[in-house]
Short mmCIF file of C-alpha atoms in Angstrom, two decimals:
data_model
loop_
_atom_site.label_atom_id
_atom_site.label_comp_id
_atom_site.label_asym_id
_atom_site.label_seq_id
_atom_site.Cartn_x
_atom_site.Cartn_y
_atom_site.Cartn_z
CA MET A 1 0.00 0.05 -0.10
CA PRO A 2 0.87 3.52 -0.65
CA ALA A 3 3.02 5.53 1.98
CA ALA A 4 0.17 8.35 1.31
CA LEU A 5 -2.25 5.83 2.95
CA LEU A 6 -0.77 6.00 6.42
CA ALA A 7 -0.71 9.75 6.14
CA LEU A 8 -4.50 9.26 5.85
CA ALA A 9 -4.74 6.61 8.47
CA ILE A 10 -2.76 8.81 11.11
CA SER A 11 -4.94 11.76 10.14
CA ALA A 12 -8.06 9.52 10.48
CA PHE A 13 -6.86 7.94 14.51
CA GLY A 14 -6.69 11.97 15.31
CA ILE A 15 -9.94 12.46 14.09
CA GLY A 16 -11.93 9.37 15.44
CA THR A 17 -9.95 9.71 18.99
CA THR A 18 -11.46 13.50 18.96
CA GLU A 19 -14.99 12.25 18.26
CA PHE A 20 -15.48 9.45 20.83
CA VAL A 21 -12.62 10.24 23.80
CA ILE A 22 -14.66 13.08 25.10
CA MET A 23 -17.41 10.20 26.29
CA GLY A 24 -14.75 9.29 28.71
CA LEU A 25 -13.94 12.67 30.01
CA LEU A 26 -17.67 13.87 30.75
CA PRO A 27 -17.13 13.89 34.30
CA GLU A 28 -14.12 15.71 34.37
CA VAL A 29 -15.64 18.44 32.28
CA ALA A 30 -19.00 18.80 33.98
CA ASN A 31 -17.29 19.15 37.03
CA ASP A 32 -14.86 21.84 35.54
CA PHE A 33 -17.38 23.92 34.36
CA GLY A 34 -20.26 23.41 36.76
CA VAL A 35 -22.76 21.63 34.46
CA SER A 36 -24.52 18.26 34.78
CA ILE A 37 -23.27 15.10 32.74
CA PRO A 38 -26.38 15.48 30.27
CA SER A 39 -25.48 18.90 29.33
CA ALA A 40 -21.95 17.57 28.94
CA GLY A 41 -23.05 14.94 27.09
CA LEU A 42 -24.69 17.51 24.52
CA LEU A 43 -20.84 17.84 23.41
CA ILE A 44 -21.22 14.54 21.41
CA SER A 45 -24.72 15.58 20.11
CA GLY A 46 -23.14 18.88 19.05
CA TYR A 47 -20.26 16.92 17.14
CA ALA A 48 -22.37 14.57 15.61
CA LEU A 49 -24.60 17.96 14.18
CA GLY A 50 -21.23 19.17 12.90
CA VAL A 51 -20.41 16.20 11.13
CA VAL A 52 -23.65 15.88 9.60
CA VAL A 53 -23.98 19.76 8.61
CA GLY A 54 -20.19 20.07 7.53
CA ALA A 55 -19.31 16.81 5.79
CA PRO A 56 -21.73 17.58 2.09
CA LEU A 57 -21.48 21.42 2.69
CA LEU A 58 -17.66 21.78 2.93
CA THR A 59 -17.11 19.09 0.28
CA ALA A 60 -19.41 20.80 -2.08
CA VAL A 61 -17.93 24.17 -1.48
CA ALA A 62 -14.43 22.83 -2.01
CA SER A 63 -15.29 20.63 -5.16
CA ARG A 64 -13.17 22.81 -7.68
CA VAL A 65 -10.25 22.73 -5.12
CA PRO A 66 -7.36 19.94 -5.64
CA ARG A 67 -8.05 17.13 -3.33
CA LYS A 68 -5.07 17.20 -1.51
CA THR A 69 -5.57 21.16 -0.89
CA VAL A 70 -8.64 20.55 0.59
CA LEU A 71 -7.34 17.66 2.51
CA VAL A 72 -4.72 19.77 3.99
CA GLY A 73 -7.18 22.97 4.73
CA LEU A 74 -9.53 20.28 6.73
CA MET A 75 -6.72 19.02 8.98
CA VAL A 76 -5.87 22.71 9.96
CA LEU A 77 -9.48 23.30 10.66
CA PHE A 78 -9.49 20.29 12.56
CA ILE A 79 -6.61 21.38 14.94
CA ALA A 80 -8.23 24.77 15.51
CA GLY A 81 -11.07 23.10 16.77
CA ASN A 82 -8.94 21.46 19.14
CA VAL A 83 -6.83 23.96 20.50
CA ILE A 84 -10.13 26.21 20.86
CA SER A 85 -11.49 23.03 22.98
CA ALA A 86 -8.01 22.78 24.72
CA ILE A 87 -7.98 26.44 25.93
CA ALA A 88 -11.81 27.08 26.48
CA PRO A 89 -12.40 28.70 29.28
CA ALA A 90 -16.11 28.28 29.38
CA TYR A 91 -18.59 25.33 28.04
CA GLY A 92 -20.10 27.39 25.10
CA LEU A 93 -16.34 27.71 23.80
CA LEU A 94 -15.71 24.20 24.39
CA MET A 95 -18.64 23.34 22.05
CA THR A 96 -17.49 25.74 19.63
CA GLY A 97 -14.42 24.27 19.23
CA ARG A 98 -15.90 20.69 19.19
CA ILE A 99 -18.51 21.82 16.56
CA VAL A 100 -15.42 23.29 14.16
CA ALA A 101 -13.28 20.26 14.69
CA ALA A 102 -16.56 18.09 13.66
CA LEU A 103 -16.81 20.58 10.22
CA SER A 104 -13.88 18.94 8.89
CA HIS A 105 -14.95 15.42 10.06
CA GLY A 106 -17.18 14.03 7.00
CA ALA A 107 -15.62 16.09 4.41
CA PHE A 108 -12.18 14.76 5.29
CA PHE A 109 -13.64 11.09 5.40
CA GLY A 110 -15.52 12.08 2.23
CA VAL A 111 -12.53 13.31 0.28
CA GLY A 112 -9.75 10.94 1.52
CA SER A 113 -11.71 8.01 0.55
CA VAL A 114 -11.56 9.17 -3.07
CA VAL A 115 -7.60 10.45 -2.53
CA ALA A 116 -7.24 6.64 -1.17
CA ALA A 117 -9.02 4.68 -3.82
CA SER A 118 -7.15 7.26 -6.37
CA LEU A 119 -3.84 6.01 -5.11
CA VAL A 120 -4.28 2.09 -6.08
CA ALA A 121 -5.59 -0.17 -8.96
CA PRO A 122 -9.42 -0.27 -9.14
CA ALA A 123 -9.47 -4.02 -8.01
CA LYS A 124 -7.93 -2.77 -4.64
CA GLN A 125 -9.90 0.35 -3.91
CA ALA A 126 -12.17 -1.06 -1.32
CA SER A 127 -9.07 -2.20 0.60
CA ALA A 128 -7.27 1.41 0.25
CA ILE A 129 -10.41 2.98 1.91
CA ALA A 130 -9.95 0.29 4.57
CA MET A 131 -6.61 1.06 5.25
CA MET A 132 -7.58 4.50 6.00
CA PHE A 133 -10.67 3.94 7.91
CA THR A 134 -8.39 1.67 9.85
CA GLY A 135 -6.89 4.78 11.71
CA LEU A 136 -10.60 5.32 12.80
CA THR A 137 -10.67 1.60 14.46
CA VAL A 138 -7.18 1.89 16.16
CA ALA A 139 -8.45 5.00 17.65
CA ASN A 140 -11.32 3.03 19.58
CA VAL A 141 -8.97 0.27 20.25
CA LEU A 142 -5.89 2.74 21.20
CA GLY A 143 -6.64 6.54 21.26
CA VAL A 144 -9.83 6.40 23.07
CA PRO A 145 -8.48 4.54 26.22
CA ALA A 146 -5.08 6.46 26.06
CA GLY A 147 -6.51 9.87 25.45
CA THR A 148 -9.43 9.01 28.63
CA ALA A 149 -6.27 7.77 30.62
CA LEU A 150 -4.31 11.35 30.19
CA GLY A 151 -7.06 13.38 30.90
CA GLN A 152 -8.32 11.73 33.64
CA ALA A 153 -4.62 12.17 35.21
CA LEU A 154 -3.70 15.50 33.65
CA GLY A 155 -6.63 17.08 33.43
CA TRP A 156 -9.16 16.92 30.06
CA ARG A 157 -7.48 19.91 28.53
CA SER A 158 -4.18 17.39 27.92
CA THR A 159 -6.31 15.40 25.76
CA PHE A 160 -7.43 17.92 23.61
CA TRP A 161 -3.68 19.35 23.31
CA ALA A 162 -2.79 15.81 22.65
CA VAL A 163 -5.44 15.31 19.71
CA SER A 164 -3.92 18.86 18.19
CA VAL A 165 -0.46 17.26 18.11
CA LEU A 166 -2.06 14.52 16.56
CA GLY A 167 -3.45 16.61 14.09
CA VAL A 168 -0.12 18.50 13.27
CA ILE A 169 1.42 15.01 12.34
CA GLY A 170 -1.20 13.88 10.19
CA LEU A 171 -0.83 17.51 8.50
CA ILE A 172 2.99 17.02 7.86
CA GLY A 173 1.99 13.69 6.74
CA ILE A 174 -0.41 14.68 3.97
CA LEU A 175 1.38 17.42 2.85
CA THR A 176 4.77 15.22 2.58
CA LEU A 177 3.48 11.98 1.50
CA VAL A 178 0.17 12.67 -0.19
CA PRO A 179 0.69 13.19 -4.07
CA ALA A 180 -1.00 16.34 -5.88
CA GLN A 181 -4.51 15.84 -6.74
CA ALA A 182 -6.01 17.49 -9.72
CA THR A 183 -9.32 19.15 -9.32
CA THR A 184 -12.34 17.43 -9.60
CA GLU A 185 -14.34 17.42 -13.10
CA SER A 186 -17.08 19.18 -11.22
CA LYS A 187 -18.91 21.63 -13.16
CA GLY A 188 -20.33 23.36 -9.71
CA LEU A 189 -22.61 22.87 -7.17
CA ARG A 190 -25.76 22.17 -9.38
CA SER A 191 -23.82 19.44 -11.04
CA GLU A 192 -22.52 17.89 -7.75
CA LEU A 193 -25.86 17.62 -6.55
CA ALA A 194 -27.38 16.08 -9.56
CA VAL A 195 -26.09 12.73 -8.39
CA PHE A 196 -28.36 12.76 -5.85
CA ARG A 197 -31.39 12.23 -8.55
CA ASN A 198 -30.00 8.78 -8.80
CA PRO A 199 -32.31 6.64 -6.77
CA GLN A 200 -29.38 3.90 -6.16
CA VAL A 201 -27.20 6.86 -4.35
CA TRP A 202 -30.21 7.31 -2.02
CA LEU A 203 -30.54 3.58 -1.70
CA ALA A 204 -26.35 3.25 -0.78
CA LEU A 205 -26.79 6.22 2.05
CA ALA A 206 -30.23 4.06 3.35
CA MET A 207 -28.03 1.04 3.42
CA THR A 208 -25.11 3.00 5.59
CA ALA A 209 -27.91 4.97 7.90
CA LEU A 210 -29.76 1.71 8.75
CA GLY A 211 -26.71 -0.63 9.15
CA PHE A 212 -25.02 1.71 11.54
CA ALA A 213 -28.46 2.73 13.42
CA GLY A 214 -28.03 -1.10 14.02
CA VAL A 215 -24.44 -1.17 15.50
CA PHE A 216 -25.44 1.80 17.86
CA ALA A 217 -28.66 0.74 19.10
CA SER A 218 -26.66 -2.19 20.83
CA PHE A 219 -23.34 -0.61 21.17
CA THR A 220 -24.57 2.58 23.05
CA TYR A 221 -25.85 0.39 25.84
CA ILE A 222 -22.93 -1.94 25.74
CA ALA A 223 -21.76 -1.20 29.39
CA PRO A 224 -24.92 -1.34 31.40
CA MET A 225 -25.86 -4.78 29.39
CA MET A 226 -22.33 -6.33 30.74
CA THR A 227 -22.88 -4.98 34.34
CA GLU A 228 -26.67 -5.53 34.76
CA VAL A 229 -26.91 -8.42 32.77
CA ALA A 230 -23.96 -10.43 32.16
CA GLY A 231 -22.46 -9.37 35.75
CA PHE A 232 -19.07 -7.83 34.89
CA SER A 233 -17.64 -5.49 37.30
CA SER A 234 -17.58 -1.80 35.91
CA GLY A 235 -14.16 -1.88 35.54
CA ALA A 236 -13.94 -4.99 33.33
CA VAL A 237 -15.93 -2.79 30.89
CA THR A 238 -12.60 -1.02 29.46
CA TRP A 239 -11.36 -4.69 28.48
CA LEU A 240 -14.36 -5.68 26.96
CA LEU A 241 -14.54 -2.49 24.43
CA VAL A 242 -10.66 -3.29 23.98
CA LEU A 243 -12.24 -6.57 22.41
CA PHE A 244 -14.73 -4.68 20.56
CA GLY A 245 -12.22 -2.13 19.42
CA GLY A 246 -9.80 -5.63 18.30
CA GLY A 247 -13.08 -7.13 16.23
CA LEU A 248 -13.14 -3.48 14.79
CA PHE A 249 -10.02 -3.26 13.09
CA VAL A 250 -10.16 -7.04 11.79
CA GLY A 251 -13.87 -6.55 10.33
CA ASN A 252 -12.67 -3.83 8.48
CA ILE A 253 -9.83 -5.48 7.02
CA LEU A 254 -11.68 -8.25 6.20
CA GLY A 255 -14.81 -6.05 4.68
CA GLY A 256 -12.34 -4.27 2.93
CA LYS A 257 -10.95 -7.12 0.88
CA ALA A 258 -14.12 -9.02 0.79
CA ALA A 259 -15.83 -5.92 -1.16
CA ASP A 260 -12.60 -5.96 -3.73
CA ARG A 261 -13.68 -8.80 -4.84
CA LYS A 262 -17.33 -8.96 -4.85
CA LEU A 263 -18.94 -5.78 -3.62
CA MET A 264 -22.73 -6.41 -2.95
CA PRO A 265 -22.67 -10.08 -2.06
CA SER A 266 -20.22 -8.92 0.58
CA LEU A 267 -22.73 -6.38 1.98
CA TYR A 268 -25.37 -9.11 1.67
CA VAL A 269 -23.50 -11.28 3.87
CA ILE A 270 -22.00 -8.69 6.02
CA LEU A 271 -25.44 -7.09 6.94
CA ALA A 272 -26.94 -10.63 7.36
CA ALA A 273 -24.16 -11.61 9.72
CA LEU A 274 -24.73 -8.44 11.73
CA SER A 275 -28.03 -9.42 12.18
CA ALA A 276 -27.61 -12.65 13.30
CA VAL A 277 -24.88 -11.75 15.97
CA LEU A 278 -26.88 -9.27 17.69
CA ILE A 279 -29.98 -11.96 18.02
CA ILE A 280 -27.34 -14.11 19.17
CA PHE A 281 -26.31 -11.18 21.74
CA VAL A 282 -29.68 -11.40 22.96
CA PHE A 283 -28.81 -14.65 24.72
CA THR A 284 -25.04 -14.63 25.28
CA ALA A 285 -25.39 -11.31 27.07
CA HIS A 286 -26.52 -13.54 30.17
CA ALA A 287 -23.30 -15.03 30.52
CA GLN A 288 -19.66 -13.72 30.63
CA LEU A 289 -17.62 -15.96 28.54
CA PRO A 290 -20.00 -15.81 25.77
CA ALA A 291 -20.93 -12.26 26.03
CA ALA A 292 -17.35 -11.18 25.63
CA ILE A 293 -16.80 -13.31 22.49
CA THR A 294 -19.93 -12.02 21.23
CA ILE A 295 -18.41 -8.38 21.65
CA ALA A 296 -15.66 -9.31 19.71
CA ILE A 297 -17.72 -10.96 16.82
CA PHE A 298 -20.09 -8.07 16.91
CA GLY A 299 -17.58 -5.52 16.58
CA ALA A 300 -16.22 -7.40 13.28
CA ALA A 301 -19.32 -7.60 11.63
CA GLY A 302 -20.41 -3.84 12.63
CA PHE A 303 -16.90 -2.28 11.15
CA ALA A 304 -16.79 -4.85 8.30
CA THR A 305 -19.57 -3.04 6.62
CA VAL A 306 -18.09 0.47 6.54
CA ALA A 307 -15.48 -0.04 3.34
CA PRO A 308 -18.18 -1.55 1.38
CA LEU A 309 -20.76 0.82 2.11
CA GLN A 310 -18.09 3.77 1.16
CA ALA A 311 -17.19 1.78 -1.82
CA ARG A 312 -20.90 1.43 -2.97
CA VAL A 313 -22.04 5.39 -2.69
CA MET A 314 -18.84 6.08 -4.58
CA GLN A 315 -19.67 3.61 -7.22
CA LYS A 316 -23.09 4.65 -7.69
CA ALA A 317 -21.95 8.51 -7.58
CA GLU A 318 -20.02 8.80 -10.38
CA GLY A 319 -20.21 12.56 -11.30
CA ALA A 320 -19.45 13.53 -7.49
CA PRO A 321 -17.56 10.97 -5.41
CA ALA A 322 -16.41 13.02 -3.05
CA LEU A 323 -19.82 14.71 -2.03
CA ALA A 324 -21.60 11.48 -2.13
CA SER A 325 -19.01 10.01 0.32
CA ALA A 326 -19.03 12.58 2.62
CA ALA A 327 -23.12 12.65 2.79
CA ASN A 328 -22.09 8.48 3.62
CA ILE A 329 -20.16 10.07 6.25
CA ALA A 330 -23.42 12.20 7.66
CA ALA A 331 -25.31 8.89 6.89
CA PHE A 332 -23.36 6.78 9.27
CA ASN A 333 -23.89 9.49 12.13
CA LEU A 334 -27.39 9.72 11.40
CA GLY A 335 -27.58 6.04 11.92
CA ASN A 336 -25.45 6.32 15.17
CA ALA A 337 -27.93 9.11 16.55
CA ALA A 338 -31.20 7.17 15.61
CA GLY A 339 -30.01 3.68 16.64
CA ALA A 340 -28.99 5.36 20.03
CA TRP A 341 -32.32 6.89 20.62
CA LEU A 342 -34.42 3.61 19.35
CA GLY A 343 -31.94 1.30 21.86
CA GLY A 344 -32.67 3.94 25.08
CA ALA A 345 -36.54 3.94 24.15
CA ALA A 346 -36.48 0.00 24.17
CA ILE A 347 -35.06 0.43 28.07
CA GLU A 348 -37.40 3.14 28.86
CA HIS A 349 -40.08 1.18 27.89
CA GLY A 350 -39.28 -1.16 30.44
CA LEU A 351 -37.98 -3.85 27.92
CA GLY A 352 -34.54 -4.70 29.45
CA TYR A 353 -31.01 -4.10 28.76
CA THR A 354 -30.79 -6.86 26.08
CA ALA A 355 -33.71 -5.03 24.01
CA PRO A 356 -31.91 -2.88 21.99
CA ASN A 357 -29.91 -6.04 20.49
CA TRP A 358 -33.30 -6.67 19.01
CA ILE A 359 -33.93 -3.19 17.68
CA GLY A 360 -30.17 -3.21 16.25
CA ALA A 361 -30.70 -6.51 14.61
CA ALA A 362 -34.16 -5.33 13.12
CA LEU A 363 -32.30 -2.29 11.97
CA ALA A 364 -29.58 -4.68 10.25
CA ALA A 365 -31.93 -6.75 8.34
CA ALA A 366 -33.63 -3.39 7.10
CA GLY A 367 -30.43 -2.54 5.68
CA LEU A 368 -30.17 -6.04 4.11
CA SER A 369 -33.53 -5.58 2.49
CA VAL A 370 -32.22 -2.15 1.10
CA ALA A 371 -29.38 -3.90 -0.05
CA VAL A 372 -31.13 -6.60 -1.86
CA ILE A 373 -33.49 -4.06 -3.18
CA SER A 374 -30.37 -2.02 -4.88
CA GLY A 375 -28.95 -5.49 -6.22
CA LEU A 376 -31.93 -6.03 -8.12
CA LEU A 377 -32.19 -2.92 -9.65
CA ASP A 378 -28.81 -2.78 -10.75
CA ARG A 379 -29.74 -6.63 -12.12
CA LYS A 380 -32.80 -4.84 -14.03
CA GLN A 381 -30.41 -2.00 -15.41
CA SER A 382 -27.90 -5.09 -16.47
CA VAL A 383 -30.52 -6.60 -18.58
CA THR A 384 -31.78 -3.41 -20.10
CA VAL A 385 -28.31 -2.29 -21.19
CA ASN A 386 -27.84 -5.77 -22.74
CA GLN A 387 -31.04 -6.00 -24.25
CA GLU A 388 -30.44 -2.51 -25.96
CA ALA A 389 -27.13 -3.61 -27.33
CA LEU A 390 -28.72 -6.83 -29.36
CA THR A 391 -31.30 -4.69 -30.78
CA ARG A 392 -28.56 -2.46 -32.51
#
């Protein structure tokens, strides 16, 4: 794999760390600013909103700018957001810093996916995308626990300074390792937006939102599920999350390789496996060893979807792959929010801590249904093209 992919992966590691590390630092932030834990939790929602808004907006605005230049600008924005967070004297400015950093998130992964794919042969494009997203998976395995430990030992601001340094390293890597990228052939914002007239683009985005809603319906409540149902101590949850993160890493690599061979069949199998694992998790959550094993498999199945879903939306958005890819990152975040809300609603209605697994399984199955519909449309279009070719 080209060295440029390492620069993209390092940047992705920094972005992934800053997105999720705040979860482990909420008590410290809340205590420092004198706000409640739920109020501090809005820093997570604010970040997600920044991703949803920034992903398509910044990508569209920068459609005529060379992609390497766009990546450099996005990393500068990311660094600025984390520096603002680190020096924030008040809660409001910390929220501002989080949103500024989030604006770069979706656009970076959107443009970065296109750049990663351009660095390799067509047969290896999904694996190249997976390599970039490896930075995001490693952030969950190493970055978030390390950032949480650093923040708890030296104060939460130290974590944002550390992430800012990661951003600088990623920026230097992009400047030195990523080859110059030509401007896109976009004819303007209207031309970029025209790709959304293709129903297949919307089906791809729906697959992403439903698939990841299934993941986060369960994952959001993994801690109470493991302590209240499986009987683990609260201290063991950290190690269970490491297991989950290890599964993410493996699933990301395997998903990319599978998508390079056969994209849609891979999505069928992965989404079906995700739904099946979540159903099994309803029962294995009641015993510690089976629960731990299932968590690792759940992580693998959940993140195996990422590279194929990203490749699919790029495949169907030939006129504006970066914009559609960024919109797909927004779809991931919408799925995260929706899944967490639905899983929480199930618990609030007294269905128990394993109920989110049923919700997640249903959402993943819905994503599979959309994938099947999309695949059938592909076949129909292929038959139509062949028939037209025969009549000429």
